PDB file of C-alpha atoms in Angstrom:
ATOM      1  CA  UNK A  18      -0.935 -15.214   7.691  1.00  0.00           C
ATOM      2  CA  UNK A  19      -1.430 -13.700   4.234  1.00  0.00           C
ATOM      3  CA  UNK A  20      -3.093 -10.517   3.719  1.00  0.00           C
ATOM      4  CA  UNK A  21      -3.887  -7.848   1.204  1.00  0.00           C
ATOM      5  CA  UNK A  22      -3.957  -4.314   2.085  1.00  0.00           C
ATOM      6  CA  UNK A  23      -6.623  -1.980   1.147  1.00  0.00           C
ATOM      7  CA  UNK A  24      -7.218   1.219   1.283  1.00  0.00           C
ATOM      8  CA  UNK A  25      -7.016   5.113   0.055  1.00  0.00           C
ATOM      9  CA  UNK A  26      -4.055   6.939   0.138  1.00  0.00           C
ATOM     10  CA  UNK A  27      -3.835   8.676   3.528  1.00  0.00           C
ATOM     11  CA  UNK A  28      -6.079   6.110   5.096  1.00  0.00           C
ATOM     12  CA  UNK A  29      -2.965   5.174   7.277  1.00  0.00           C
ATOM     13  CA  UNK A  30      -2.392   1.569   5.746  1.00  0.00           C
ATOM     14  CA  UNK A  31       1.501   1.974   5.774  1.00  0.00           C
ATOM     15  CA  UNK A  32       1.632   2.725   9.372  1.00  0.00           C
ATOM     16  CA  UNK A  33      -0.825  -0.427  10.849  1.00  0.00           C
ATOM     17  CA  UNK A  34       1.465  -2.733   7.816  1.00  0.00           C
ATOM     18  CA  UNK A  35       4.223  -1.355   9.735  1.00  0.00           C
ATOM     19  CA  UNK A  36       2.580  -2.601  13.019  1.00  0.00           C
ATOM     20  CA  UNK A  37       2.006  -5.695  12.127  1.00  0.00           C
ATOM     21  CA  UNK A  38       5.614  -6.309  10.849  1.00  0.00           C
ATOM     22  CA  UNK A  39       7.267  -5.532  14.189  1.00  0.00           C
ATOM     23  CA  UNK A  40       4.826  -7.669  16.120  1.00  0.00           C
ATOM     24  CA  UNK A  41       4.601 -10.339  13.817  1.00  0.00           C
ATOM     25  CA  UNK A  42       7.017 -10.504  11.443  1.00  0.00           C
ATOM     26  CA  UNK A  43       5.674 -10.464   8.447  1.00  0.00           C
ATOM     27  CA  UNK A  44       7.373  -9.711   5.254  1.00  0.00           C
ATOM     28  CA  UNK A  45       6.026  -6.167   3.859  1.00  0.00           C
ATOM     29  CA  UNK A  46       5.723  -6.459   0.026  1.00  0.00           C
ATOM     30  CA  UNK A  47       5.219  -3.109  -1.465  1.00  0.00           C
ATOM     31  CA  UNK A  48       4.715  -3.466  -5.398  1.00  0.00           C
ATOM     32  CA  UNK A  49       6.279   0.414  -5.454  1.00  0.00           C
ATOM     33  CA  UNK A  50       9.350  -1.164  -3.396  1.00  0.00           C
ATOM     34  CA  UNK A  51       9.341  -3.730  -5.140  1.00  0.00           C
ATOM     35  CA  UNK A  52       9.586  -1.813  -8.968  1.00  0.00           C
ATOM     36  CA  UNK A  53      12.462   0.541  -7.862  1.00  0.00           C
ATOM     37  CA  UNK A  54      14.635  -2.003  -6.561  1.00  0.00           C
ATOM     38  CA  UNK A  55      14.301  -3.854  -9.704  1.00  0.00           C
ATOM     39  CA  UNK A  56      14.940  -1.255 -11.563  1.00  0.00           C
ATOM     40  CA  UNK A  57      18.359  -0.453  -9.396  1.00  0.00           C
ATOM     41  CA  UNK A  58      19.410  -3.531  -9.359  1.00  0.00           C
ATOM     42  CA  UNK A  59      18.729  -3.570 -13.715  1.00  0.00           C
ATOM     43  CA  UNK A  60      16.769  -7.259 -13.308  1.00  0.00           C
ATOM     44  CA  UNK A  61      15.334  -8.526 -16.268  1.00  0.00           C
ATOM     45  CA  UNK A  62      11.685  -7.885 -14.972  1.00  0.00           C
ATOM     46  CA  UNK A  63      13.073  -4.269 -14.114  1.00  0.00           C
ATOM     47  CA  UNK A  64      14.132  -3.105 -17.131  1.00  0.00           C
ATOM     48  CA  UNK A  65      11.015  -4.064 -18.754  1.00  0.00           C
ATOM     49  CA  UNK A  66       9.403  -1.988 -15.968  1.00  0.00           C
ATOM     50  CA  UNK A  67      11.644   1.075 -16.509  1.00  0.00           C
ATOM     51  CA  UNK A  68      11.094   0.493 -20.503  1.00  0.00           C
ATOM     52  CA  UNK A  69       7.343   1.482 -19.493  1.00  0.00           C
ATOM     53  CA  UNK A  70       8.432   4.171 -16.918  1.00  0.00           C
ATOM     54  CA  UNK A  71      10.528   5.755 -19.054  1.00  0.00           C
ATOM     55  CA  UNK A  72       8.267   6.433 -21.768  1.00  0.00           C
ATOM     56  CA  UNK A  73       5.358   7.605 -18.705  1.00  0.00           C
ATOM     57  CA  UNK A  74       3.393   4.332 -19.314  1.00  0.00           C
ATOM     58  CA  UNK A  75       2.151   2.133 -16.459  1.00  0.00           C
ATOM     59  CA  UNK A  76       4.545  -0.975 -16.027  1.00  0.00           C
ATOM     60  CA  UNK A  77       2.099  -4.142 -17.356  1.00  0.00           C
ATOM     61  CA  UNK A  78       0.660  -6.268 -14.618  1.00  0.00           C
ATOM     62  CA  UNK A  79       2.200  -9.130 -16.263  1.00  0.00           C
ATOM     63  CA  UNK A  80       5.640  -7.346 -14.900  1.00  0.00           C
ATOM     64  CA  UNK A  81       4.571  -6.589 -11.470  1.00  0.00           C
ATOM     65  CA  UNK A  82       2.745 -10.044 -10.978  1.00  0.00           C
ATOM     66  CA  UNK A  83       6.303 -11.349 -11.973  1.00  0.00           C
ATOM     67  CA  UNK A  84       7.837  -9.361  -9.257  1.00  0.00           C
ATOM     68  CA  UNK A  85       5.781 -10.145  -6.346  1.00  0.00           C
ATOM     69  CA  UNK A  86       5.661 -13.715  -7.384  1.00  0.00           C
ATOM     70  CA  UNK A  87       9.349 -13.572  -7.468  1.00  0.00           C
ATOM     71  CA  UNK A  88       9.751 -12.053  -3.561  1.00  0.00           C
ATOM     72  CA  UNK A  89       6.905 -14.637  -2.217  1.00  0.00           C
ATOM     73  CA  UNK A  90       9.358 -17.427  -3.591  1.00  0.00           C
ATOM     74  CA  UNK A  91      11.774 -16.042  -1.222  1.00  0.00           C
ATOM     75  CA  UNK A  92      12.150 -17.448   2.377  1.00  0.00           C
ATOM     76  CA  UNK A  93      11.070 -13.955   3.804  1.00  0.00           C
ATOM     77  CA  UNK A  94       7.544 -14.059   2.744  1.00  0.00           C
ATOM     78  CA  UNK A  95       7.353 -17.926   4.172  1.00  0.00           C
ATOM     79  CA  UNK A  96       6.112 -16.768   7.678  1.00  0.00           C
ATOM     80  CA  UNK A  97       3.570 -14.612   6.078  1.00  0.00           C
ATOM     81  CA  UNK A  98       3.262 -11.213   4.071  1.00  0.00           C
ATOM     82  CA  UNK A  99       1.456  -8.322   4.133  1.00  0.00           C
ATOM     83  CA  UNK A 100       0.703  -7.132  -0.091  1.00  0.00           C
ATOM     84  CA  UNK A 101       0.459  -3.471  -0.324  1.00  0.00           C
ATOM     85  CA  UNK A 102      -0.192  -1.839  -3.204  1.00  0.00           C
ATOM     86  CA  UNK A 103      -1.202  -4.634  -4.980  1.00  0.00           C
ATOM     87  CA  UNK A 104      -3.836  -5.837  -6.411  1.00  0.00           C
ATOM     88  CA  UNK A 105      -5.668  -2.556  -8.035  1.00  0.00           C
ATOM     89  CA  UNK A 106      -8.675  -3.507  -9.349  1.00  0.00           C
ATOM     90  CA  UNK A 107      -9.917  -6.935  -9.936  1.00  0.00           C
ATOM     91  CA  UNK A 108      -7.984  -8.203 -12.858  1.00  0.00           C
ATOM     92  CA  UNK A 109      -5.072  -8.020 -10.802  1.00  0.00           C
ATOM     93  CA  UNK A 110      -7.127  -9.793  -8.420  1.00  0.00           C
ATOM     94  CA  UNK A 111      -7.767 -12.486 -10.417  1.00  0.00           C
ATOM     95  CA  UNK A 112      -4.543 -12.899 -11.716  1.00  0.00           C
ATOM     96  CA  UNK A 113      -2.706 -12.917  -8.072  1.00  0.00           C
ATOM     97  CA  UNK A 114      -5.027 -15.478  -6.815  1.00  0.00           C
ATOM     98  CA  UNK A 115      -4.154 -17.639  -9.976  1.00  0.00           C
ATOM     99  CA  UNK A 116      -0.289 -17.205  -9.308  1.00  0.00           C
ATOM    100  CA  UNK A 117      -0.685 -17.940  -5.542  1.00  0.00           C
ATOM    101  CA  UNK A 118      -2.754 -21.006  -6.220  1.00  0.00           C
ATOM    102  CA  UNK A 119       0.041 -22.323  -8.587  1.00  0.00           C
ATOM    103  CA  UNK A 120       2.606 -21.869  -5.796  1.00  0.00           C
ATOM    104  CA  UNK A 121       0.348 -23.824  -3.035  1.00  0.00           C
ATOM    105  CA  UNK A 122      -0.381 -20.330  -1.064  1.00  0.00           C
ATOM    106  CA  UNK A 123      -3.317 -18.339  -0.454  1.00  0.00           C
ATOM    107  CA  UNK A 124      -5.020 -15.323   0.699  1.00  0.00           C
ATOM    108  CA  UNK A 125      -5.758 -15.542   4.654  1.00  0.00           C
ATOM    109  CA  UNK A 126      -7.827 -11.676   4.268  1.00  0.00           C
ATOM    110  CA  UNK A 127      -8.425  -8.008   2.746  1.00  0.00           C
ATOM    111  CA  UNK A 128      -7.676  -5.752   5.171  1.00  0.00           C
ATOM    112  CA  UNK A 129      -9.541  -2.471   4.346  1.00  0.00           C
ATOM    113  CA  UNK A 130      -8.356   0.546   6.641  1.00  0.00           C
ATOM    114  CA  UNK A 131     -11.703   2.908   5.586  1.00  0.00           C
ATOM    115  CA  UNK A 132     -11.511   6.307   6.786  1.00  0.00           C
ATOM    116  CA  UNK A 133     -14.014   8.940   5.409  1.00  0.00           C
ATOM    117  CA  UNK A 134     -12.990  11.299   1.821  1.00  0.00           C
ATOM    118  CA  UNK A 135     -12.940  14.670   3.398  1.00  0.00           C
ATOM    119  CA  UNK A 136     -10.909  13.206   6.576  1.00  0.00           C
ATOM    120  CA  UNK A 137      -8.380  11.873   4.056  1.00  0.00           C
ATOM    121  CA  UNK A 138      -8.193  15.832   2.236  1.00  0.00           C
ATOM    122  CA  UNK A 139      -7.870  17.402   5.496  1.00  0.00           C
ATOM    123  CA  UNK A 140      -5.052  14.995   6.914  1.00  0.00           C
ATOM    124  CA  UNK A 141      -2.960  14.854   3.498  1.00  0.00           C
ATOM    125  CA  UNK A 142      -3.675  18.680   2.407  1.00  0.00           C
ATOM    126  CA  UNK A 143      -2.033  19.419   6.145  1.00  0.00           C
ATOM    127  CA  UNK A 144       0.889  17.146   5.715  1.00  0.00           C
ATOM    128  CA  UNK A 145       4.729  18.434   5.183  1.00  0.00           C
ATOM    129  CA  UNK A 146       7.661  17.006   3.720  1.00  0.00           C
ATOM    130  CA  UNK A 147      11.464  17.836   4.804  1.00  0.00           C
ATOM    131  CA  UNK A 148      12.720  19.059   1.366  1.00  0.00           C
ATOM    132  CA  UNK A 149      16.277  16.944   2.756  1.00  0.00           C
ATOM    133  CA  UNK A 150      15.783  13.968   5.040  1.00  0.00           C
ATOM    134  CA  UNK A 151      11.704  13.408   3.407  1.00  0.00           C
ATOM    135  CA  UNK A 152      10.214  13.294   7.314  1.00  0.00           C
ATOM    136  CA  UNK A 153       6.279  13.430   7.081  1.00  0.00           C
ATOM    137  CA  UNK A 154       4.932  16.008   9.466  1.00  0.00           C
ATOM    138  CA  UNK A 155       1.886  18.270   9.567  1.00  0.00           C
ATOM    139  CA  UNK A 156       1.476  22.162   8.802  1.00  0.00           C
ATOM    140  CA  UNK A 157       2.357  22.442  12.680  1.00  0.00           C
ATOM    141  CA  UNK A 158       5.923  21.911  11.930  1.00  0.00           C
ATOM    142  CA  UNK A 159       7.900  24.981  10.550  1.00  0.00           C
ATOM    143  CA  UNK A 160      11.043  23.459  10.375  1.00  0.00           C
ATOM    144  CA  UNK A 161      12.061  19.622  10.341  1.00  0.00           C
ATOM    145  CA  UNK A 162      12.430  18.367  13.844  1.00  0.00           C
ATOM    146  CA  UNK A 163      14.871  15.921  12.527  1.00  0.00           C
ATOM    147  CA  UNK A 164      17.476  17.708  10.687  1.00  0.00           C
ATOM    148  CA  UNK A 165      16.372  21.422  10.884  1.00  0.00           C
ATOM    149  CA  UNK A 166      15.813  21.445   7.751  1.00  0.00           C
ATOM    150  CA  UNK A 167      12.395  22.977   5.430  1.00  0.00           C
ATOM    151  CA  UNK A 168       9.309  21.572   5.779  1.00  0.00           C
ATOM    152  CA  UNK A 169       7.211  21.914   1.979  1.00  0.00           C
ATOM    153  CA  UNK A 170       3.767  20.807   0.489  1.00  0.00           C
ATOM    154  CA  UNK A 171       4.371  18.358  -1.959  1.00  0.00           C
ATOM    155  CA  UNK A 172       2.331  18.659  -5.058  1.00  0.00           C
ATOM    156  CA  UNK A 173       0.709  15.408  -4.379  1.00  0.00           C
ATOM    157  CA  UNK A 174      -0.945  16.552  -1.132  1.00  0.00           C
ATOM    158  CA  UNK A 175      -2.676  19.767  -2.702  1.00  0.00           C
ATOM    159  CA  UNK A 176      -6.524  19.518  -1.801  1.00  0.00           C
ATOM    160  CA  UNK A 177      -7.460  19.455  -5.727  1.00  0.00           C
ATOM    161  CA  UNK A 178      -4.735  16.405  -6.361  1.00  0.00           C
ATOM    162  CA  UNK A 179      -5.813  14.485  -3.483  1.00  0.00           C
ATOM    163  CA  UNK A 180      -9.381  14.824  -4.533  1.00  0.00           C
ATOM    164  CA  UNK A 181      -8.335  13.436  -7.811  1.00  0.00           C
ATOM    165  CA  UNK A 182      -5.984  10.598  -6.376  1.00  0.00           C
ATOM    166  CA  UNK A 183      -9.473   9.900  -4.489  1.00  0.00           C
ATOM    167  CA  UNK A 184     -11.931   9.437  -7.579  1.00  0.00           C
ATOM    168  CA  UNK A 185      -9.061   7.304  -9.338  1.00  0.00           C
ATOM    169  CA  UNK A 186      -9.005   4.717  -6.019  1.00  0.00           C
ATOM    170  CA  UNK A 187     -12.785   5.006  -5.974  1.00  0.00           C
ATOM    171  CA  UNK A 188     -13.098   4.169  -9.530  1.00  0.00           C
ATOM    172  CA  UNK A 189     -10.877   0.918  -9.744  1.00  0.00           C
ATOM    173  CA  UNK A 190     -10.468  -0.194  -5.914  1.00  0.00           C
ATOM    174  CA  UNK A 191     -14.624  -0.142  -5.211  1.00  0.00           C
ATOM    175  CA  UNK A 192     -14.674  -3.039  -7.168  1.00  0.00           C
ATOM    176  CA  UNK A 193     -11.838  -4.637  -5.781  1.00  0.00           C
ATOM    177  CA  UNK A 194     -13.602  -4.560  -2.032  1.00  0.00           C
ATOM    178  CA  UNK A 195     -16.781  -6.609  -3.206  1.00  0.00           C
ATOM    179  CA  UNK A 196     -14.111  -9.059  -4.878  1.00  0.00           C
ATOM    180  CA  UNK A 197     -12.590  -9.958  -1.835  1.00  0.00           C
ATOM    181  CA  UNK A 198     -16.639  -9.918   0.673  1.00  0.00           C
ATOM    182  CA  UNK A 199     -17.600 -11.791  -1.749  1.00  0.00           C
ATOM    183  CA  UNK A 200     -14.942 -14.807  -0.908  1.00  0.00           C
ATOM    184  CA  UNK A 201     -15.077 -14.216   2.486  1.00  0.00           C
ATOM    185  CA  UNK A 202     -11.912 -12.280   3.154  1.00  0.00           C
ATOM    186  CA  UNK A 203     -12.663  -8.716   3.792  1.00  0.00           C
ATOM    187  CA  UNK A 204     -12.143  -6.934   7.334  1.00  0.00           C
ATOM    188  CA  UNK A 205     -13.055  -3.355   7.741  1.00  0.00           C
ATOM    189  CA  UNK A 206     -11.454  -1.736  10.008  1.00  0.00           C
ATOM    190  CA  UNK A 207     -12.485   2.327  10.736  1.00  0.00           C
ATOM    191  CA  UNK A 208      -9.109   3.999  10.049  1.00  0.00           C
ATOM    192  CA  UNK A 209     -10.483   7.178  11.398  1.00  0.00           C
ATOM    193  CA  UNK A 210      -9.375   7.160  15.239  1.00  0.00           C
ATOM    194  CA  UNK A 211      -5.698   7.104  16.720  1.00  0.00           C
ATOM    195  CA  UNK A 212      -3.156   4.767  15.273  1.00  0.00           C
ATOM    196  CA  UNK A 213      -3.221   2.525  18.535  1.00  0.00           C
ATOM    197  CA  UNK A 214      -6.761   2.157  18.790  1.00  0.00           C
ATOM    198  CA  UNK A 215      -7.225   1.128  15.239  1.00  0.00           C
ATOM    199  CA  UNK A 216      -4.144  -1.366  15.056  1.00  0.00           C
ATOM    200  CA  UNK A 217      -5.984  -3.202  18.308  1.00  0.00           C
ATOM    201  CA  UNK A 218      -9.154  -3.698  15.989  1.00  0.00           C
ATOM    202  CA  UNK A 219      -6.685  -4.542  13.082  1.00  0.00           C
ATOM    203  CA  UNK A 220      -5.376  -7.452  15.645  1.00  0.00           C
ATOM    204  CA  UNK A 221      -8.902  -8.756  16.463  1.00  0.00           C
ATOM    205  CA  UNK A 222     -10.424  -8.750  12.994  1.00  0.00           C
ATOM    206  CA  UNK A 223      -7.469 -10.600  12.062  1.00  0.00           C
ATOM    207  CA  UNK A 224      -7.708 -12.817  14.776  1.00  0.00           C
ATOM    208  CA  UNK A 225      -3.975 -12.287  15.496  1.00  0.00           C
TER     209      UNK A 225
END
């Protein structure tokens, strides 16, 4: 099964990908993943991309087309993937189902994990980060239980950034959401209820 992830940030689509990966097996193709290994590794498609990051630009979706096209050529992906973080907004859209049509493979559903604005500002705006291992916790955790070490707000979970963050998704991912209803593919899934109990409606939308 092939499926596109959707969702805000915070709306817990990382964690039900996850899921799906240990029952299932699917390959997990993050286009952020997917960037900074290329750009470790100093591919060609990566140093194009950290040309662009570099200078503070966003990499071309010519680049990051090239890239995800490159790891669903790989046996991995063959038993099915789960795209995350990819497509945007529609011309990405567009332009991934062109690719995938020219390698024989399609789209099986949009997965949307939808989960309410001012739930996402209140779970993110609580959430710590281990300033040395990077464990996620919440506000409840004064020191790492991992490592011991300090538990920080990151910059990117302050209520005004999120809020931001939030009207940028809006903006370019609404769009993106009638894309996908309108061929048929989109399963909504409300992401606002225990990990366990949404990954079980994950499984039945998906017929899985």
């Amino acid at each position: 099964m092939n499926i596109v992830l959707l969702g805000a940030p915070g709306a817990g689509k990382g964690t039900q990908a996850q899921k799906l990966v240990e029952e299932f097996g699917f390959d997990h193709i993050s286009t952020g993943d997917l960037l900074r290994a290329a750009v470790k590794a100093g591919t060609e498609l990566g140093k194009e991309a950290k040309g662009y990051m570099d200078a503070g630009k966003l990499v071309p979706d010519s680049v990051v087309i090239g890239l995800v096209k490159e790891r669903l050529g790989m046996p991995e992906a063959a038993a099915g993937f789960i795209l995350d973080g990819f497509p945007r907004n529609t011309s990405q859209a567009e332009s991934l189902d062109a690719e995938l049509a020219g390698m024989g493979v399609s789209l099986d559903a949009a997965l949307l994990v939808s989960v309410e604005p001012e739930v996402i500002v209140e779970r993110l705006s609580s959430r710590r980060t281990c300033r040395t291992c990077g464990y996620t916790g919440t506000a409840a955790d004064e020191t790492c239980p991992r490592d011991g070490g300090e538990m920080y707000q990151r910059d990117d979970d302050e209520p005004e950034t999120i809020k931001q963050r939030l009207d940028v998704y809006e903006e370019s991912t609404a769009p993106l959401v009638g894309y996908y209803r309108d061929k048929g593919l989109l399963r909504e899934v409300d992401g606002d209820r225990s990990q366990d109990e949404v990954y079980a409606d994950v499984k039945t939308l998906l017929g899985l």
